[in-house]
mmCIF file of C-alpha atoms in Angstrom:
data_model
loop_
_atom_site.group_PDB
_atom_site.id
_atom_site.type_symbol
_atom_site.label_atom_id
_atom_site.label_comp_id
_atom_site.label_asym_id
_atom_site.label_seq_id
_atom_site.Cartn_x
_atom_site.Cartn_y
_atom_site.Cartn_z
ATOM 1 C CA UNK A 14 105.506 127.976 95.218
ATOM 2 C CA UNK A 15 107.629 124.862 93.780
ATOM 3 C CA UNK A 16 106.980 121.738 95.545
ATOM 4 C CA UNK A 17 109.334 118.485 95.414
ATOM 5 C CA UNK A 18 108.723 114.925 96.472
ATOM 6 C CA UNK A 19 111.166 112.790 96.916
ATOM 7 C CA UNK A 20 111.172 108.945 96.629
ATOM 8 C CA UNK A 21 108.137 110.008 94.225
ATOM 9 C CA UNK A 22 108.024 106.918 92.395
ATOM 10 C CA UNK A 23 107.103 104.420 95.680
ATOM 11 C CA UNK A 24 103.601 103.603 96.612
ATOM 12 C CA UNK A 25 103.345 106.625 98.749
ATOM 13 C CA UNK A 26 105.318 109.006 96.829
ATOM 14 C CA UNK A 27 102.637 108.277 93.574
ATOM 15 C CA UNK A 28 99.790 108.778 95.823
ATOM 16 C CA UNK A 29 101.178 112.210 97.303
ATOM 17 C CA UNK A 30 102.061 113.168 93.663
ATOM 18 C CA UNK A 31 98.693 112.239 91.956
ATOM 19 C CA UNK A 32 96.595 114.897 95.007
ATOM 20 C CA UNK A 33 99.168 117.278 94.717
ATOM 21 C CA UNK A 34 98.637 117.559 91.125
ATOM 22 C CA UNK A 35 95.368 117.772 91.680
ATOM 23 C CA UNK A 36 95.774 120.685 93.570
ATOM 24 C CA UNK A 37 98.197 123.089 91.919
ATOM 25 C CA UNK A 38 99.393 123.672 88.640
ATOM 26 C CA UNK A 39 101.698 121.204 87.601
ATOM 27 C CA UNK A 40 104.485 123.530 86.872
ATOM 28 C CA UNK A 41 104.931 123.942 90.856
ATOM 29 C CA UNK A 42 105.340 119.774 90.944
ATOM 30 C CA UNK A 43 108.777 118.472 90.914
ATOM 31 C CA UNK A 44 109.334 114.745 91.365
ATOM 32 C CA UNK A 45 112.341 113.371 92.632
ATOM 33 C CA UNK A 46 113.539 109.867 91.967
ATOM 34 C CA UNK A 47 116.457 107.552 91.267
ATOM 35 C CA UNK A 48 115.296 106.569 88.415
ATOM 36 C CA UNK A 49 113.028 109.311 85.914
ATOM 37 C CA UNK A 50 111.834 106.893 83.345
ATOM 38 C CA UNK A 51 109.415 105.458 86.403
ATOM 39 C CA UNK A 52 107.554 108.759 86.613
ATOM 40 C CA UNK A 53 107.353 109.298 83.046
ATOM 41 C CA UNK A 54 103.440 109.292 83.210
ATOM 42 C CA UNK A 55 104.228 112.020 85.528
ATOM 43 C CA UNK A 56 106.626 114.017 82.919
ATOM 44 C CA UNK A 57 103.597 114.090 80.578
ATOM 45 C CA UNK A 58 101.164 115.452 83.287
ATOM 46 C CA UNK A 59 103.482 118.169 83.626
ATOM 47 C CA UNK A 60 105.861 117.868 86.572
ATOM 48 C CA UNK A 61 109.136 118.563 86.519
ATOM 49 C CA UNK A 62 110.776 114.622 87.296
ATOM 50 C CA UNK A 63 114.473 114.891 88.541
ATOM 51 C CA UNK A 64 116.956 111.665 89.555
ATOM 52 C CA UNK A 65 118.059 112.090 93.051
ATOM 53 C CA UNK A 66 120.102 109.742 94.718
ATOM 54 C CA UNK A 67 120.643 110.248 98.699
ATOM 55 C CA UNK A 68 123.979 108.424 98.208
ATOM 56 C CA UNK A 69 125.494 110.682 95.888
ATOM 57 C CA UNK A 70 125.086 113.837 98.121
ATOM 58 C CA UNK A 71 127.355 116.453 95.938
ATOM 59 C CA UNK A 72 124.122 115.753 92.983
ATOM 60 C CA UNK A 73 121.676 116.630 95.067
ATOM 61 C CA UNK A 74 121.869 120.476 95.340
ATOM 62 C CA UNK A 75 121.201 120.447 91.773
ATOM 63 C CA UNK A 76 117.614 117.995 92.100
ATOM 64 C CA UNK A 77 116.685 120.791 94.929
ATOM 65 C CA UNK A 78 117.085 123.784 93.014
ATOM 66 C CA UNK A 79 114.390 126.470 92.634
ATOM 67 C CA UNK A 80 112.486 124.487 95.167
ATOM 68 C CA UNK A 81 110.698 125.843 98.321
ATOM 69 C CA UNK A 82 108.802 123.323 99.653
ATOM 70 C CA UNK A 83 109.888 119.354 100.016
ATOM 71 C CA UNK A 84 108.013 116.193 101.177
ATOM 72 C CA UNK A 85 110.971 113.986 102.429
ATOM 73 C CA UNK A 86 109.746 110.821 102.432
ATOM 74 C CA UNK A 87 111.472 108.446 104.375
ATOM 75 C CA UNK A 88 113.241 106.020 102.125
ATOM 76 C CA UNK A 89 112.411 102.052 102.613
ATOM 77 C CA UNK A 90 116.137 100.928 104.232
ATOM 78 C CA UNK A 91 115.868 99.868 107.740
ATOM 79 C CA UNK A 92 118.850 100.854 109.847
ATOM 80 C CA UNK A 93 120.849 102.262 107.040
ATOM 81 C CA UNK A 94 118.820 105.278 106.335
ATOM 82 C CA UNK A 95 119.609 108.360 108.475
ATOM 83 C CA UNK A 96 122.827 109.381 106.361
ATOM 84 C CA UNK A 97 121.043 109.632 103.161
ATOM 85 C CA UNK A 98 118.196 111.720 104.791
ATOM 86 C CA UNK A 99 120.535 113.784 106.310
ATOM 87 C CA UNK A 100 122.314 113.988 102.852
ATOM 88 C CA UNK A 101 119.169 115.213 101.447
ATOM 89 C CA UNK A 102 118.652 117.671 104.336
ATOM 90 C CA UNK A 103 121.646 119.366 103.633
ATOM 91 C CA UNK A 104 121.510 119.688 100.154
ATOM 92 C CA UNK A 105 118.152 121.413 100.261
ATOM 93 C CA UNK A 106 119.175 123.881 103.084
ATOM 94 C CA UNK A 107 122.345 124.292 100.393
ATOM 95 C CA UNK A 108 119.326 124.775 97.375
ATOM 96 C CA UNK A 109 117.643 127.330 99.448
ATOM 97 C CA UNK A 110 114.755 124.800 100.325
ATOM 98 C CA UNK A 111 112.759 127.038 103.017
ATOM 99 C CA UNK A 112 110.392 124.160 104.609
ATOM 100 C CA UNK A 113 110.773 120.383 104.542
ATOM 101 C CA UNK A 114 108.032 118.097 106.017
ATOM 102 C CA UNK A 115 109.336 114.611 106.770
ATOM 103 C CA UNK A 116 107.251 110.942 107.081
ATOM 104 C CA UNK A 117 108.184 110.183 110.743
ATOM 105 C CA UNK A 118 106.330 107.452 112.999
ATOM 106 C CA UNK A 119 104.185 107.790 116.239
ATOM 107 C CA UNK A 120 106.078 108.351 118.916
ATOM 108 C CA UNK A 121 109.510 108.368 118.121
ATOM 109 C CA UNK A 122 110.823 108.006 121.677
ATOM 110 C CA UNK A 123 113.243 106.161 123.444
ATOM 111 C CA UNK A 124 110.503 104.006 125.064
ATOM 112 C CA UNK A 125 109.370 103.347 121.974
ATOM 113 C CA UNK A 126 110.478 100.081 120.818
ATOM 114 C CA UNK A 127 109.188 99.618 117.433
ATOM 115 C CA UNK A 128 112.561 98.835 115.159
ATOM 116 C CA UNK A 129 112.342 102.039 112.718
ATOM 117 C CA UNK A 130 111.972 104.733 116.054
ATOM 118 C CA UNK A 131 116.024 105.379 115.679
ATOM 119 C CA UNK A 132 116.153 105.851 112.565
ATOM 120 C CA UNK A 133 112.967 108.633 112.605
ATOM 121 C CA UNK A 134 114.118 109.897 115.752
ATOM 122 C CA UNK A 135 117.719 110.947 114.338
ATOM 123 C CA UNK A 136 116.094 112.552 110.699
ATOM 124 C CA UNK A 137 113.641 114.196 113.226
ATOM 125 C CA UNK A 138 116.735 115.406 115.037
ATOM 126 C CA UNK A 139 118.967 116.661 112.016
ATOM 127 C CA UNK A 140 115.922 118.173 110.707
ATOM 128 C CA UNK A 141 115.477 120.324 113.922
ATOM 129 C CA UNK A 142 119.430 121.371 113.809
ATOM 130 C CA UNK A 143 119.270 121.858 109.782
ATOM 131 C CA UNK A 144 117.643 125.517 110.600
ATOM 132 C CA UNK A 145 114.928 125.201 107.847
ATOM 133 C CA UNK A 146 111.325 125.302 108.962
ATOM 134 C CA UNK A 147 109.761 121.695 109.359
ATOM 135 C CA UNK A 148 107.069 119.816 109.959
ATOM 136 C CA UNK A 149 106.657 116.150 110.956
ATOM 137 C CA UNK A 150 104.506 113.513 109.860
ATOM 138 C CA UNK A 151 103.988 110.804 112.267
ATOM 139 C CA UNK A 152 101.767 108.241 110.978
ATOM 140 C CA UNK A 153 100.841 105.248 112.029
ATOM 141 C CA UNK A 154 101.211 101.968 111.123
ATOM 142 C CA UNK A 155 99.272 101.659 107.081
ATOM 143 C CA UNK A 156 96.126 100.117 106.581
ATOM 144 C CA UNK A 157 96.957 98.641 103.453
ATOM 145 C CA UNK A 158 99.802 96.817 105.463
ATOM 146 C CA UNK A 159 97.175 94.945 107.297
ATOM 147 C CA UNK A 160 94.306 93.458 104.729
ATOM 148 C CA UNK A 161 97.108 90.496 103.993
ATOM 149 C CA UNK A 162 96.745 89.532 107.613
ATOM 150 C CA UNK A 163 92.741 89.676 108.207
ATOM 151 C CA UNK A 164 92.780 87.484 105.102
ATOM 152 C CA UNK A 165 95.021 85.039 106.542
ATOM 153 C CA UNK A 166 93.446 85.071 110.246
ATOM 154 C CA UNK A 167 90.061 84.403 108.062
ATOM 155 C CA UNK A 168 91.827 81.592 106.561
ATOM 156 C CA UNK A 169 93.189 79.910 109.359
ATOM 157 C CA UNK A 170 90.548 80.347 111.966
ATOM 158 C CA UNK A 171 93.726 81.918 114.016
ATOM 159 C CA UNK A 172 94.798 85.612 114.627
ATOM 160 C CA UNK A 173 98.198 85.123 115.870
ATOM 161 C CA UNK A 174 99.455 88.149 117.615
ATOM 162 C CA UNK A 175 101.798 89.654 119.937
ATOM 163 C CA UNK A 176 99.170 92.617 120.589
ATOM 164 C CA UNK A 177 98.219 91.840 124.133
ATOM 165 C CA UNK A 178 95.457 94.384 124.618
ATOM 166 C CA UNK A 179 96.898 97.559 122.819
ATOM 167 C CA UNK A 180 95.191 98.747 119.518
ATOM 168 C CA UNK A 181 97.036 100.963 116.740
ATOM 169 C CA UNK A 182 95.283 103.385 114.530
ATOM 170 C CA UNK A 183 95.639 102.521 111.518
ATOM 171 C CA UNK A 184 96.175 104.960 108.519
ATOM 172 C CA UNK A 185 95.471 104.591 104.439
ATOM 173 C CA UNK A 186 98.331 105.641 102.241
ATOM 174 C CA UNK A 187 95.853 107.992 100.708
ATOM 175 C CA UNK A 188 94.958 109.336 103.919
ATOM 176 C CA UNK A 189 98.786 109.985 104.406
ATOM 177 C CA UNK A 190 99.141 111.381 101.128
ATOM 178 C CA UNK A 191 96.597 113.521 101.748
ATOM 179 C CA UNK A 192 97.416 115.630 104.892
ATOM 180 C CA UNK A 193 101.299 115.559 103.014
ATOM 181 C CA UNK A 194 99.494 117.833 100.359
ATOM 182 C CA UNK A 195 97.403 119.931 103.161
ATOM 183 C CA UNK A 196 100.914 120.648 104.547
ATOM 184 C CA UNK A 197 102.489 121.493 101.491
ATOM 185 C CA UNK A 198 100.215 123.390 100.098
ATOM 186 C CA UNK A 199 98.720 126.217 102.795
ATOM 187 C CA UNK A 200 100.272 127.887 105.907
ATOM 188 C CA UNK A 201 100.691 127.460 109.124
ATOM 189 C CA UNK A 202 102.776 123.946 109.979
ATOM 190 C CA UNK A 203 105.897 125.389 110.394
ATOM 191 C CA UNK A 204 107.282 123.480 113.710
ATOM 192 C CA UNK A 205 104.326 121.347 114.175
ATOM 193 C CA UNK A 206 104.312 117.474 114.635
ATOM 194 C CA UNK A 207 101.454 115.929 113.549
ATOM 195 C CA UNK A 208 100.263 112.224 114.224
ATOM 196 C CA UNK A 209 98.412 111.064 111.409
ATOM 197 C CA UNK A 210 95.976 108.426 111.955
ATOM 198 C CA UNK A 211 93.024 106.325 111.148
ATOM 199 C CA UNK A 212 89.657 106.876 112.987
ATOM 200 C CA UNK A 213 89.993 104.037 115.621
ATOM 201 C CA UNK A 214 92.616 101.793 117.285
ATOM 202 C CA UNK A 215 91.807 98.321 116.391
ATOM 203 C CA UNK A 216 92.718 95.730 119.022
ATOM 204 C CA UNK A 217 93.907 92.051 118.509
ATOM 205 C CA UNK A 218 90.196 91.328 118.954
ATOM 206 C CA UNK A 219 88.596 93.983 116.550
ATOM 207 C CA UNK A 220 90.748 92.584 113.694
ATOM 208 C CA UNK A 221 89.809 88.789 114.530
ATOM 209 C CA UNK A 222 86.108 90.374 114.351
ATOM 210 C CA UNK A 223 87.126 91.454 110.838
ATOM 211 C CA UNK A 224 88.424 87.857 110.043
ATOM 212 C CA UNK A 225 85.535 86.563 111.055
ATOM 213 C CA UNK A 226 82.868 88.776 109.067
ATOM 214 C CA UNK A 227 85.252 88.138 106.201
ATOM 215 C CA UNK A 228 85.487 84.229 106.096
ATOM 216 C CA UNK A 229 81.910 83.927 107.957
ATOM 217 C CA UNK A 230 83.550 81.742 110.740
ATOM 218 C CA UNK A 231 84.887 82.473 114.088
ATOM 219 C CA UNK A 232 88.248 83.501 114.741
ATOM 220 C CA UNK A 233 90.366 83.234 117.699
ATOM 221 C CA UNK A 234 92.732 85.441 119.176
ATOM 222 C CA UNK A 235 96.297 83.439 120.149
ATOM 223 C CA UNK A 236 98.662 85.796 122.265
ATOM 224 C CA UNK A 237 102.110 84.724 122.248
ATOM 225 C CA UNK A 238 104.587 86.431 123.600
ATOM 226 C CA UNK A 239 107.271 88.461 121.493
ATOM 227 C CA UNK A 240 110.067 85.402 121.326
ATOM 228 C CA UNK A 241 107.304 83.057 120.327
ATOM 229 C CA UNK A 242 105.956 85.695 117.535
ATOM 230 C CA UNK A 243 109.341 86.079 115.949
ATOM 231 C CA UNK A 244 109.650 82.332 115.525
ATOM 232 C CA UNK A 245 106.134 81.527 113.651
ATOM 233 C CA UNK A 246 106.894 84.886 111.594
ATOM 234 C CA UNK A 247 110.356 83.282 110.383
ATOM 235 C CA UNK A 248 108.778 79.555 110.218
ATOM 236 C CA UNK A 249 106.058 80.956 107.749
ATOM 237 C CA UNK A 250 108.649 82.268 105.493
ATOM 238 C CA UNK A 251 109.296 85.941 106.456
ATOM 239 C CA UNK A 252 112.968 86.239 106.413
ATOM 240 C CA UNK A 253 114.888 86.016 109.778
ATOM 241 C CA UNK A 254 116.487 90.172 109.399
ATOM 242 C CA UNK A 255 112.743 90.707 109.039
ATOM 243 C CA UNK A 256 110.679 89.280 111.342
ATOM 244 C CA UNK A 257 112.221 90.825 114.424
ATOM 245 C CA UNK A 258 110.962 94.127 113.044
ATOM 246 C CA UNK A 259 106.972 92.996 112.530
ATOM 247 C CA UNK A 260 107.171 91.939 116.066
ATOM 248 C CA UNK A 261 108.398 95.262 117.102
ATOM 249 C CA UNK A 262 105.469 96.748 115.709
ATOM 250 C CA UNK A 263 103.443 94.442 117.948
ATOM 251 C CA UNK A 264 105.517 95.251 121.300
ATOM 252 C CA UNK A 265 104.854 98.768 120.348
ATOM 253 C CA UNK A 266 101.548 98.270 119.796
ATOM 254 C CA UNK A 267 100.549 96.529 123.011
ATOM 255 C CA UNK A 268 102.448 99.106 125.068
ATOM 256 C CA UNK A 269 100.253 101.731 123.937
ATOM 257 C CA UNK A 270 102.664 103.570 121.662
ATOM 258 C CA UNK A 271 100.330 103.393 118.310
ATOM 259 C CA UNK A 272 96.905 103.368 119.520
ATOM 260 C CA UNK A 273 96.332 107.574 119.814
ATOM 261 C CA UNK A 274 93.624 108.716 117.261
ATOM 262 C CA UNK A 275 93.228 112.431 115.892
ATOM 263 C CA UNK A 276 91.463 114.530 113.432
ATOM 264 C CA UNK A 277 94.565 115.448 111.799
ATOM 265 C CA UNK A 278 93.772 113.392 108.760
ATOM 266 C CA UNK A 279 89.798 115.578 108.589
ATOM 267 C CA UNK A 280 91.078 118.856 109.829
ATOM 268 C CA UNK A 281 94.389 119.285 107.575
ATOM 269 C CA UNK A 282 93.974 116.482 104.585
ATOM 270 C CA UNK A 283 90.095 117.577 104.331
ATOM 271 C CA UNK A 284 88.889 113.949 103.376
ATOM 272 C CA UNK A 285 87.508 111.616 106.264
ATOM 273 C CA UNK A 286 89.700 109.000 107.050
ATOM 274 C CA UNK A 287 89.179 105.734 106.141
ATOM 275 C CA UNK A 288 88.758 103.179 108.640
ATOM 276 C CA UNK A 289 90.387 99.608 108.375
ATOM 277 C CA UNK A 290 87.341 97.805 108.373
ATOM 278 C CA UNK A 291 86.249 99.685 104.638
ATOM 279 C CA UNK A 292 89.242 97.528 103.670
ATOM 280 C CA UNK A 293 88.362 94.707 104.229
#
C-alpha cells in the first residue's frame, strides 16, 4: 500500500506525515509538495518527497504514480481553490489512485454560512463524480487556532464575540492528523463522511472561563452582532479580505453548525482527543 500526502510540508501535512511514518514502513510514504527541499528531513526518514503543483495539472499524473491511497489536503487559498483540487482529483484517477480522503469542514451545506463551505462543498462534489472511492474529513474549527484569542480575552478583561449562544468543537491538528492516518491506513471508510471533533463544544462563555483561569481575573463576554464583529476585527489589524471570513466562523458557530461532538477522533485515530482547555 503506497500512501501520498499532499500539501505535506504545511502544519497539518507534517503532523499527518510524522504518525503515518510512525505507522508503516516508510517506503509506502510519499510526500507531495511544491517545493521538496522543505521535506528534506522527510527524504532522510525515508519517504519518497515529490513537487506537485495543483496549477500545473499535466505534472501531476507523474507526482501520483504508483500511489493507492491519497490524503488531499485542502490547500490554504480561500475562494480560489476548487480548480486546483479538482486538478489533483483528476490526475490521481488518471495515476490509478484507488481512494482519496479529503480535509472538508462540518457541515458543508448551503445553510451553512461559514466563508470556506463553497469551496469544500464543490471538492466534496467533484470527488463524488471523480468515481474513485472517498472519504471525507470534516473537522472542525482547530484548537490551536484559538489559544491566541483566550490569551487576548485574558488580557483585555473582554471576550469579544459574535458567538451568541452556539459552541464549536474544537479539534487539535494532531487529533486531525491522527484519524487522517486511521483512514489511510485500515479498511472500511470507503464512502463515509466523518466529522472530526474535539470532546466538547465550548461556548462564548466556556472560553471567557478559560481567560479567566488563565489571567486570574474575570472576563466578560461582549456579543456584538456580525457587522459590529467585522469592524473591531479590521480596526485591530486583521486585514479587511480577512476579517469577513473569522466572522463567518462565528455566524456559523452561533447557528449551531460547529457545535456536534463525536468519537470519531477515539474510535478511528485511537488517541483521546484533546480538549481546548489542555491548551491553554
Amino acid at each position: 500500500m503506497t500512501i501520498a500526502i499532499t500539501g505535506a510540508s504545511g502544519q497539518l501535512g507534517r503532523l499527518v506525515a510524522d504518525q503515518l511514518l510512525d505507522t508503516v514502513d516508510s517506503a509506502e510514504v510519499v510526500l507531495l509538495t511544491r517545493d521538496p527541499a522543505k521535506l528534506a528531513d522527510y527524504a532522510e526518514r525515508g519517504a519518497d518527497v515529490r513537487a506537485a503543483d495543483f496549477g500545473k495539472p499535466d505534472e501531476l499524473v507523474d507526482a501520483f504514480a504508483g500511489v493507492e491511497r491519497v490524503l488531499l489536503i485542502s490547500t490554504d487559498v480561500v475562494g480560489a481553490r476548487v480548480e486546483g483540487h479538482r486538478n489533483a482529483i483528476d490526475a490521481a484517477a488518471k495515476a490509478g489512485v484507488r481512494h482519496i480522503a479529503y480535509t472538508s469542514i462540518s457541515e458543508p451545506t448551503p445553510d451553512n454560512p461559514a466563508g470556506v463551505v463553497a469551496d469544500h462543498a464543490a471538492t466534496e462534489d467533484a470527488l463524488r463524480e471523480s468515481g474513485l472511492a472517498w472519504t471525507m474529513l470534516r473537522n472542525n474549527l482547530y484548537a490551536d487556532m484559538q489559544v491566541d484569542s483566550v490569551a487576548q480575552a485574558a488580557a483585555s478583561g473582554r471576550l469579544v464575540t459574535n458567538f451568541g449562544d452556539g459552541g464549536a468543537a474544537y479539534v487539535t491538528r494532531e487529533d486531525c492528523a491522527a484519524v487522517a492516518v486511521g483512514v489511510l491506513t485500515s479498511e472500511g471508510h470507503e464512502g463515509k463522511a466523518y466529522d472530526v471533533t474535539g470532546p466538547h463544544a465550548y461556548t462564548a462563555t466556556d472560553l471567557a472561563e478559560l481567560a479567566t483561569k488563565q489571567s486570574g481575573n474575570p472576563v466578560e463576554v461582549v456579543q456584538v452582532d456580525d457587522e459590529a464583529y467585522t469592524t473591531g476585527l479590521v480596526s485591530a489589524g486583521v486585514p479587511d479580505f480577512i476579517a469577513p471570513l473569522f466572522t463567518s466562523f462565528g455566524t456559523a458557530t452561533r447557528l449551531g453548525k460547529l457545535a456536534t461532538v463525536t468519537d470519531v477522533v477515539e474510535k478511528i485515530g485511537g488517541r483521546t482527543p484533546t480538549p481546548l482547555s489542555a491548551l491553554i
